[in-house]
CSV table of C-alpha atoms and ligand atoms in Angstrom, one decimal:
chain,number,residue,atom,x,y,z
P,1,MET,CA,-27.9,2.9,-19.8
P,2,THR,CA,-25.1,5.3,-20.6
P,3,LEU,CA,-22.0,5.5,-18.5
P,4,ILE,CA,-23.1,8.9,-17.0
P,5,GLU,CA,-26.6,7.4,-16.2
P,6,LYS,CA,-24.8,4.5,-14.4
P,7,LEU,CA,-22.7,7.0,-12.5
P,8,GLU,CA,-25.7,9.0,-11.5
P,9,SER,CA,-27.6,6.0,-10.3
P,10,GLY,CA,-24.6,4.5,-8.3
P,11,LYS,CA,-24.9,1.3,-10.2
P,12,ARG,CA,-21.8,-1.0,-10.0
P,13,LEU,CA,-19.6,-0.6,-13.1
P,14,THR,CA,-18.2,-3.4,-15.3
P,15,TYR,CA,-14.6,-3.8,-16.4
P,16,GLU,CA,-15.6,-2.2,-19.8
P,17,ASP,CA,-17.2,0.7,-18.0
P,18,GLY,CA,-14.1,1.2,-15.9
P,19,VAL,CA,-11.9,1.4,-19.0
P,20,SER,CA,-14.4,3.9,-20.5
P,21,LEU,CA,-14.2,6.1,-17.4
P,22,TYR,CA,-10.7,7.2,-18.6
P,23,ASN,CA,-12.4,8.9,-21.6
P,24,LEU,CA,-14.3,11.2,-19.2
P,25,ASP,CA,-12.7,14.5,-18.3
P,26,LEU,CA,-11.0,14.8,-14.9
P,27,ILE,CA,-13.6,17.3,-13.4
P,28,THR,CA,-16.5,14.9,-14.2
P,29,LEU,CA,-14.6,12.0,-12.7
P,30,GLY,CA,-13.8,14.1,-9.6
P,31,LYS,CA,-17.5,15.0,-9.2
P,32,TYR,CA,-18.6,11.4,-9.0
P,33,ALA,CA,-15.6,10.2,-6.9
P,34,SER,CA,-16.1,13.1,-4.5
P,35,LYS,CA,-19.8,12.2,-4.1
P,36,ILE,CA,-18.8,8.6,-3.1
P,37,ARG,CA,-16.1,10.0,-0.8
P,38,GLU,CA,-18.6,12.4,0.9
P,39,GLU,CA,-21.2,9.7,1.3
P,40,LYS,CA,-18.7,7.4,3.0
P,41,HIS,CA,-16.6,9.8,5.0
P,42,GLY,CA,-17.8,13.4,4.7
P,43,ARG,CA,-14.9,15.9,4.7
P,44,LYS,CA,-12.8,13.7,7.0
P,45,THR,CA,-9.3,12.8,5.9
P,46,TYR,CA,-7.6,10.1,8.0
P,47,TYR,CA,-4.0,9.9,8.9
P,48,ASN,CA,-1.9,7.7,11.2
P,49,VAL,CA,1.1,8.4,13.4
P,50,ASN,CA,3.3,5.6,12.4
P,51,ARG,CA,6.8,4.5,11.8
P,52,HIS,CA,8.1,2.6,8.8
P,53,ILE,CA,11.0,0.2,9.3
P,54,ASN,CA,12.7,-1.7,6.4
P,55,PRO,CA,15.0,-4.2,8.1
P,56,THR,CA,16.9,-5.4,5.2
P,57,ASN,CA,17.5,-4.5,1.5
P,58,ILE,CA,19.2,-7.8,0.5
P,59,CYS,CA,16.9,-9.6,-1.9
P,60,LYS,CA,16.9,-12.8,-3.8
P,61,ASP,CA,14.3,-11.3,-6.3
P,62,VAL,CA,15.1,-8.8,-9.1
P,63,CYS,CA,12.1,-6.7,-9.7
P,64,HIS,CA,12.9,-4.3,-12.5
P,65,PHE,CA,11.1,-1.3,-11.0
P,66,CYS,CA,12.9,-1.7,-7.7
P,67,ALA,CA,15.5,0.8,-6.5
P,68,TYR,CA,15.6,-0.4,-2.9
P,69,SER,CA,17.2,-3.8,-3.0
P,70,ALA,CA,21.0,-4.0,-2.9
P,71,SER,CA,22.2,-4.4,-6.4
P,72,ARG,CA,24.5,-2.8,-9.0
P,73,LYS,CA,22.3,0.3,-8.8
P,74,ASN,CA,22.2,0.5,-5.0
P,75,PRO,CA,25.3,-1.3,-3.8
P,76,GLN,CA,24.8,-0.7,-0.1
P,77,PRO,CA,23.5,-4.0,1.5
P,78,TYR,CA,22.3,-3.8,5.1
P,79,THR,CA,20.5,-6.1,7.5
P,80,LEU,CA,19.4,-4.6,10.8
P,81,LYS,CA,19.9,-6.5,14.1
P,82,HIS,CA,16.9,-7.0,16.3
P,83,GLU,CA,18.5,-4.7,18.9
P,84,GLU,CA,18.7,-1.9,16.3
P,85,ILE,CA,15.1,-2.4,15.3
P,86,MET,CA,14.0,-2.3,19.0
P,87,ALA,CA,16.0,0.9,19.6
P,88,THR,CA,14.2,2.5,16.7
P,89,VAL,CA,10.8,1.3,17.9
P,90,GLU,CA,11.5,2.6,21.5
P,91,GLN,CA,12.3,6.1,20.1
P,92,SER,CA,9.3,6.1,17.9
P,93,VAL,CA,7.0,5.0,20.8
P,94,LYS,CA,8.3,8.0,22.7
P,95,ASN,CA,7.4,10.1,19.7
P,96,GLY,CA,3.8,8.8,20.0
P,97,ILE,CA,3.5,6.3,17.1
P,98,LYS,CA,0.4,4.0,17.2
P,99,GLU,CA,1.7,1.6,14.4
P,100,VAL,CA,4.9,0.1,13.3
P,101,HIS,CA,4.9,-0.9,9.6
P,102,ILE,CA,7.6,-3.4,8.8
P,103,VAL,CA,8.4,-4.6,5.3
P,104,SER,CA,11.7,-6.0,3.9
P,105,ALA,CA,13.3,-7.3,0.9
P,106,HIS,CA,13.5,-11.1,0.4
P,107,ASN,CA,16.8,-11.9,2.3
P,108,PRO,CA,17.6,-15.6,2.0
P,109,ASP,CA,20.4,-15.6,4.6
P,110,THR,CA,18.7,-14.5,7.8
P,111,GLY,CA,16.6,-17.5,8.8
P,112,LEU,CA,12.9,-17.5,9.3
P,113,GLU,CA,13.3,-16.6,13.0
P,114,TRP,CA,14.9,-13.3,12.2
P,115,TYR,CA,11.8,-12.3,10.2
P,116,LEU,CA,9.3,-13.5,12.8
P,117,GLU,CA,10.8,-13.1,16.2
P,118,ILE,CA,11.1,-9.3,16.0
P,119,PHE,CA,7.3,-9.0,15.9
P,120,ALA,CA,7.0,-11.0,19.2
P,121,LYS,CA,9.7,-8.8,20.8
P,122,ILE,CA,7.9,-5.6,19.8
P,123,LYS,CA,4.5,-7.0,20.9
P,124,GLU,CA,5.9,-8.2,24.2
P,125,LYS,CA,7.4,-4.8,25.1
P,126,TYR,CA,4.7,-2.6,23.5
P,127,PRO,CA,1.4,-4.6,23.5
P,128,GLN,CA,-0.6,-1.5,22.6
P,129,LEU,CA,1.4,-0.9,19.4
P,130,HIS,CA,-0.2,-2.2,16.2
P,131,VAL,CA,2.2,-4.3,14.2
P,132,LYS,CA,1.6,-4.2,10.4
P,133,ALA,CA,4.1,-6.5,8.7
P,134,LEU,CA,4.9,-8.9,5.9
P,135,THR,CA,3.5,-8.3,2.5
P,136,ALA,CA,2.0,-11.2,0.5
P,137,ALA,CA,5.2,-11.2,-1.5
P,138,GLU,CA,7.3,-11.7,1.7
P,139,ILE,CA,4.9,-14.4,2.9
P,140,HIS,CA,5.3,-16.3,-0.4
P,141,PHE,CA,9.1,-15.9,-0.3
P,142,LEU,CA,9.3,-17.2,3.3
P,143,SER,CA,7.0,-20.1,2.5
P,144,GLU,CA,9.3,-21.1,-0.5
P,145,GLN,CA,12.5,-20.5,1.3
P,146,TYR,CA,11.6,-22.5,4.4
P,147,ASN,CA,9.4,-25.1,2.8
P,148,LYS,CA,6.2,-24.1,4.6
P,149,SER,CA,2.7,-23.4,3.3
P,150,HIS,CA,1.3,-19.9,3.1
P,151,GLU,CA,-1.0,-20.8,5.9
P,152,ASP,CA,1.9,-22.0,8.0
P,153,ILE,CA,3.6,-18.6,7.6
P,154,ILE,CA,0.3,-16.8,8.3
P,155,ASN,CA,-0.2,-18.8,11.5
P,156,LEU,CA,3.3,-18.0,12.6
P,157,MET,CA,2.7,-14.3,12.0
P,158,ILE,CA,-0.4,-14.4,14.1
P,159,GLN,CA,1.4,-16.3,16.9
P,160,ASN,CA,4.2,-13.8,16.9
P,161,GLY,CA,2.0,-10.7,17.2
P,162,VAL,CA,1.4,-9.4,13.7
P,163,ASP,CA,-1.9,-7.5,13.7
P,164,SER,CA,-2.5,-6.7,10.0
P,165,MET,CA,-0.9,-7.1,6.6
P,166,PRO,CA,0.2,-4.3,4.4
P,167,GLY,CA,-0.9,-4.2,0.8
P,168,GLY,CA,2.5,-4.3,-0.9
P,169,GLY,CA,3.7,-6.7,-3.6
P,170,ALA,CA,0.5,-6.5,-5.6
P,171,GLU,CA,2.1,-4.3,-8.3
P,172,VAL,CA,-0.3,-5.0,-11.2
P,173,PHE,CA,-2.1,-8.3,-11.5
P,174,ASP,CA,-2.0,-8.6,-15.3
P,175,GLU,CA,0.2,-11.6,-15.9
P,176,GLU,CA,2.1,-10.3,-19.0
P,177,VAL,CA,3.0,-7.0,-17.4
P,178,ARG,CA,3.8,-8.7,-14.1
P,179,LYS,CA,6.2,-11.0,-15.9
P,180,ARG,CA,8.1,-8.0,-17.3
P,181,ILE,CA,8.3,-5.9,-14.1
P,182,CYS,CA,8.6,-8.5,-11.4
P,183,GLY,CA,8.6,-12.0,-12.9
P,184,GLY,CA,9.7,-14.6,-10.3
P,185,LYS,CA,8.1,-13.2,-7.2
P,186,VAL,CA,4.6,-14.0,-5.9
P,187,THR,CA,2.1,-14.5,-8.7
P,188,SER,CA,-1.1,-12.4,-8.9
P,189,GLN,CA,-3.3,-15.4,-7.9
P,190,GLN,CA,-0.9,-16.3,-5.0
P,191,TRP,CA,-1.1,-12.6,-3.8
P,192,LEU,CA,-4.9,-12.8,-3.8
P,193,ASP,CA,-5.0,-16.2,-2.2
P,194,ILE,CA,-2.7,-15.1,0.6
P,195,HIS,CA,-4.9,-12.1,1.4
P,196,LYS,CA,-7.9,-14.4,1.3
P,197,LEU,CA,-6.3,-16.8,3.8
P,198,TRP,CA,-5.5,-13.8,6.0
P,199,HIS,CA,-9.0,-12.5,5.9
P,200,GLU,CA,-10.4,-16.0,6.6
P,201,LYS,CA,-8.4,-15.8,9.9
P,202,GLY,CA,-10.6,-12.7,10.8
P,203,ARG,CA,-7.7,-10.3,10.0
P,204,GLN,CA,-7.6,-7.2,7.8
P,205,SER,CA,-5.2,-6.0,5.2
P,206,ASN,CA,-4.7,-3.3,2.5
P,207,ALA,CA,-4.2,-3.6,-1.2
P,208,THR,CA,-1.9,-1.6,-3.5
P,209,MET,CA,-1.5,-1.1,-7.2
P,210,LEU,CA,1.8,0.2,-8.7
P,211,PHE,CA,0.9,2.3,-11.8
P,212,GLY,CA,2.5,4.7,-14.2
P,213,HIS,CA,5.1,2.4,-15.7
P,214,ILE,CA,4.5,0.1,-18.6
P,215,GLU,CA,0.9,-0.9,-17.8
P,216,SER,CA,-2.1,0.3,-19.8
P,217,ARG,CA,-5.2,1.9,-18.4
P,218,ALA,CA,-7.1,-1.4,-19.0
P,219,VAL,CA,-4.6,-3.3,-16.8
P,220,ARG,CA,-5.3,-0.9,-14.0
P,221,VAL,CA,-9.0,-1.5,-14.2
P,222,ASP,CA,-8.4,-5.3,-14.4
P,223,HIS,CA,-6.4,-5.0,-11.2
P,224,MET,CA,-9.3,-3.1,-9.5
P,225,ILE,CA,-11.9,-5.7,-10.6
P,226,ARG,CA,-9.8,-8.6,-9.2
P,227,LEU,CA,-9.6,-6.9,-5.9
P,228,ARG,CA,-13.3,-6.0,-5.9
P,229,GLU,CA,-14.2,-9.7,-6.5
P,230,LEU,CA,-12.1,-10.8,-3.6
P,231,GLN,CA,-13.5,-8.1,-1.4
P,232,ASP,CA,-17.0,-9.3,-2.2
P,233,LEU,CA,-16.0,-12.7,-0.8
P,234,THR,CA,-14.1,-11.7,2.3
P,235,GLY,CA,-14.6,-8.0,3.1
P,236,GLY,CA,-11.1,-8.0,4.6
P,237,PHE,CA,-9.5,-5.0,2.7
P,238,ASN,CA,-9.5,-1.7,4.6
P,239,ALA,CA,-7.9,0.5,2.0
P,240,PHE,CA,-6.9,0.6,-1.6
P,241,ILE,CA,-3.6,2.4,-2.2
P,242,PRO,CA,-2.6,3.4,-5.8
P,243,LEU,CA,1.2,3.8,-5.7
P,244,VAL,CA,2.7,6.1,-8.3
P,245,TYR,CA,5.8,4.5,-10.0
P,246,GLN,CA,9.1,6.1,-9.0
P,247,LYS,CA,11.5,6.4,-11.9
P,248,GLU,CA,15.0,6.6,-10.5
P,249,ASN,CA,17.7,4.0,-9.9
P,250,ASN,CA,16.0,1.0,-11.4
P,251,TYR,CA,16.1,-1.3,-14.5
P,252,LEU,CA,12.7,-0.6,-16.0
P,253,LYS,CA,13.2,1.6,-19.0
P,254,VAL,CA,10.2,3.9,-18.8
P,255,THR,CA,10.2,7.1,-20.7
P,256,ASP,CA,6.6,8.1,-20.5
P,257,PHE,CA,5.5,9.1,-17.0
P,258,PRO,CA,1.9,9.8,-16.0
P,259,THR,CA,0.8,13.4,-15.8
P,260,ALA,CA,-0.9,14.8,-12.7
P,261,ASN,CA,-4.2,14.6,-14.7
P,262,GLU,CA,-3.6,10.8,-15.3
P,263,ILE,CA,-2.7,10.2,-11.6
P,264,LEU,CA,-5.8,12.0,-10.4
P,265,LYS,CA,-8.0,10.2,-12.9
P,266,THR,CA,-6.7,6.9,-11.6
P,267,PHE,CA,-7.5,7.9,-8.0
P,268,ALA,CA,-11.0,9.0,-9.0
P,269,ILE,CA,-11.6,5.8,-11.0
P,270,SER,CA,-10.4,3.7,-8.1
P,271,ARG,CA,-12.9,5.3,-5.8
P,272,ILE,CA,-15.7,4.7,-8.3
P,273,MET,CA,-14.8,1.1,-9.2
P,274,LEU,CA,-14.0,-0.1,-5.7
P,275,ASP,CA,-17.4,0.4,-4.2
P,276,ASN,CA,-16.8,-2.2,-1.5
P,277,ILE,CA,-13.4,-1.1,-0.2
P,278,PRO,CA,-14.0,1.6,2.4
P,279,HIS,CA,-10.9,3.8,2.2
P,280,LEU,CA,-8.9,5.2,-0.7
P,281,LYS,CA,-5.4,6.2,0.4
P,282,ALA,CA,-3.3,8.8,-1.4
P,283,TYR,CA,0.1,7.6,-0.2
P,284,TRP,CA,1.9,11.0,-0.2
P,285,VAL,CA,5.3,9.3,-0.4
P,286,THR,CA,4.7,8.3,-4.0
P,287,SER,CA,2.3,10.9,-5.2
P,288,THR,CA,4.0,13.9,-3.5
P,289,ILE,CA,2.2,15.6,-0.7
P,290,LYS,CA,0.9,18.3,-3.0
P,291,LEU,CA,-0.8,15.9,-5.3
P,292,ALA,CA,-2.1,13.8,-2.3
P,293,LEU,CA,-3.8,16.9,-0.9
P,294,ILE,CA,-5.4,17.5,-4.3
P,295,ALA,CA,-6.4,13.8,-4.5
P,296,GLN,CA,-8.8,14.5,-1.6
P,297,GLU,CA,-11.0,16.2,-4.2
P,298,PHE,CA,-10.8,13.0,-6.3
P,299,GLY,CA,-11.9,10.4,-3.9
P,300,ALA,CA,-9.0,10.0,-1.5
P,301,ASN,CA,-9.9,10.1,2.2
P,302,ASP,CA,-6.6,8.9,3.7
P,303,LEU,CA,-3.1,10.3,3.4
P,304,ASP,CA,-1.3,7.5,5.3
P,305,GLY,CA,0.9,8.9,8.1
P,306,THR,CA,3.9,10.6,9.4
P,307,ILE,CA,6.2,7.6,8.6
P,308,GLU,CA,9.3,9.1,10.3
P,309,LYS,CA,11.7,7.4,7.9
P,310,GLU,CA,11.2,5.7,4.6
P,311,SER,CA,13.8,3.8,2.5
P,312,ILE,CA,12.0,2.0,-0.3
P,313,ASN,CA,10.5,4.8,-2.4
P,314,SER,CA,13.1,7.4,-1.4
P,315,ALA,CA,15.7,5.1,-3.0
P,316,ALA,CA,13.8,5.5,-6.3
P,317,GLY,CA,13.5,9.3,-6.1
P,318,ALA,CA,10.6,10.0,-3.7
P,319,ASN,CA,11.0,12.9,-1.3
P,320,SER,CA,10.1,10.9,1.7
P,321,ALA,CA,13.3,9.8,3.5
P,322,ASN,CA,12.5,11.7,6.7
P,323,GLY,CA,8.7,11.4,6.9
P,324,MET,CA,6.6,14.4,8.0
P,325,LYS,CA,5.8,16.0,11.3
P,326,GLN,CA,2.3,15.5,12.7
P,327,LYS,CA,1.6,19.2,13.1
P,328,GLU,CA,2.6,19.9,9.5
P,329,PHE,CA,0.4,17.1,8.3
P,330,LEU,CA,-2.6,18.5,10.2
P,331,GLU,CA,-2.1,22.0,8.9
P,332,LEU,CA,-1.8,20.8,5.3
P,333,ILE,CA,-5.1,18.8,5.5
P,334,GLU,CA,-6.8,21.7,7.2
P,335,SER,CA,-5.6,24.3,4.8
P,336,SER,CA,-7.0,22.2,1.9
P,337,ARG,CA,-10.4,22.5,3.7
P,338,PHE,CA,-10.7,18.9,4.9
P,339,ILE,CA,-11.0,17.7,8.5
P,340,PRO,CA,-7.9,15.8,9.7
P,341,VAL,CA,-8.8,12.8,11.8
P,342,GLN,CA,-6.1,10.7,13.4
P,343,ARG,CA,-7.0,7.0,13.1
P,344,ASP,CA,-5.5,3.7,14.3
P,345,SER,CA,-4.4,1.1,11.8
P,346,LEU,CA,-7.9,-0.4,11.5
P,347,TYR,CA,-9.5,3.1,11.0
P,348,ASN,CA,-10.9,3.5,14.5
P,349,GLU,CA,-10.8,7.2,15.2
P,350,VAL,CA,-8.1,8.2,17.8
P,351,ASP,CA,-8.9,11.0,20.3
D,401,SF4,S1,10.5,-5.0,-4.9
D,401,SF4,FE1,10.9,-6.2,-3.1
D,401,SF4,S2,11.0,-8.3,-3.9
D,401,SF4,FE2,11.3,-7.0,-5.7
D,401,SF4,S3,13.5,-6.7,-5.8
D,401,SF4,FE3,12.7,-5.0,-4.6
D,401,SF4,S4,12.9,-5.6,-2.5
D,401,SF4,FE4,13.1,-7.5,-3.8
């Protein structure tokens, strides 16, 4: 069977097939990715009214791609007090957010309680608000720092009101590349094991992939296959989020950045390969809003949300520091001839 015959029949593709997909032209890939998108979601594009909060940028790890953590490149350390976080949440709730998305650097000085108690405080005051918090990388850091198992930390998250896990910290799973870009933090297998544990508790999460730096196309496909295998076991991933590498203010010496063609191919191939993950998110913060809108024609059916404020990628050059207004978001999706649908964090449609 040729690759095109497999694509026509909807047969699951192998790792080798996935690598070969990159040899197809973008329009052909878009055709098959769009077909899958339309079968799953029609012309609907989901978005969320949410708020990102990044409570500290002090980090014990040194990922070479990172521009967010306080370091020689970004010498402005901060750690928010819980009262400051609560004041932000209060204002965002008034603005109509449905989700608060909290991820931090790996700060060894705050104590475990500082990380966990804020979730309980938010949940107590705003029980209707979905708390998405702590990446697998943060969970691993907390488990090592405070001598607890991954499962202990996960149980504490649940006790303190965390509803779902974000997909960060996955970067790329290939061990060689991982060693070069973020050696020292959660390993690929640990990242997958933590999400498996979370799913086994009946909870849902997302998965990311950081691409466009020093990884090869084959490494991206390997990343997708490892996620697909876990999803076959647990079914706990809601969305796959390919994150485009941001190039400023970091220690990774990348000179060759992906073209729009390469980025869109990667979206389309993600949609084709990850047949068991329902949603493909074009996170406009890293792809730019213009490319995210085009990605709707290449398999993406979710553009994330209004965000309000974003610190991690804007530190590395992304134009996302102040989020986006809901009205603007809706108009952009509509003008690209898709149907904007507000969703909650678990992809239930919101009136
Ligand atoms: S990516 Fe996260 S873990 Fe790595 S240095 Fe930056 S803040 Fe720390």
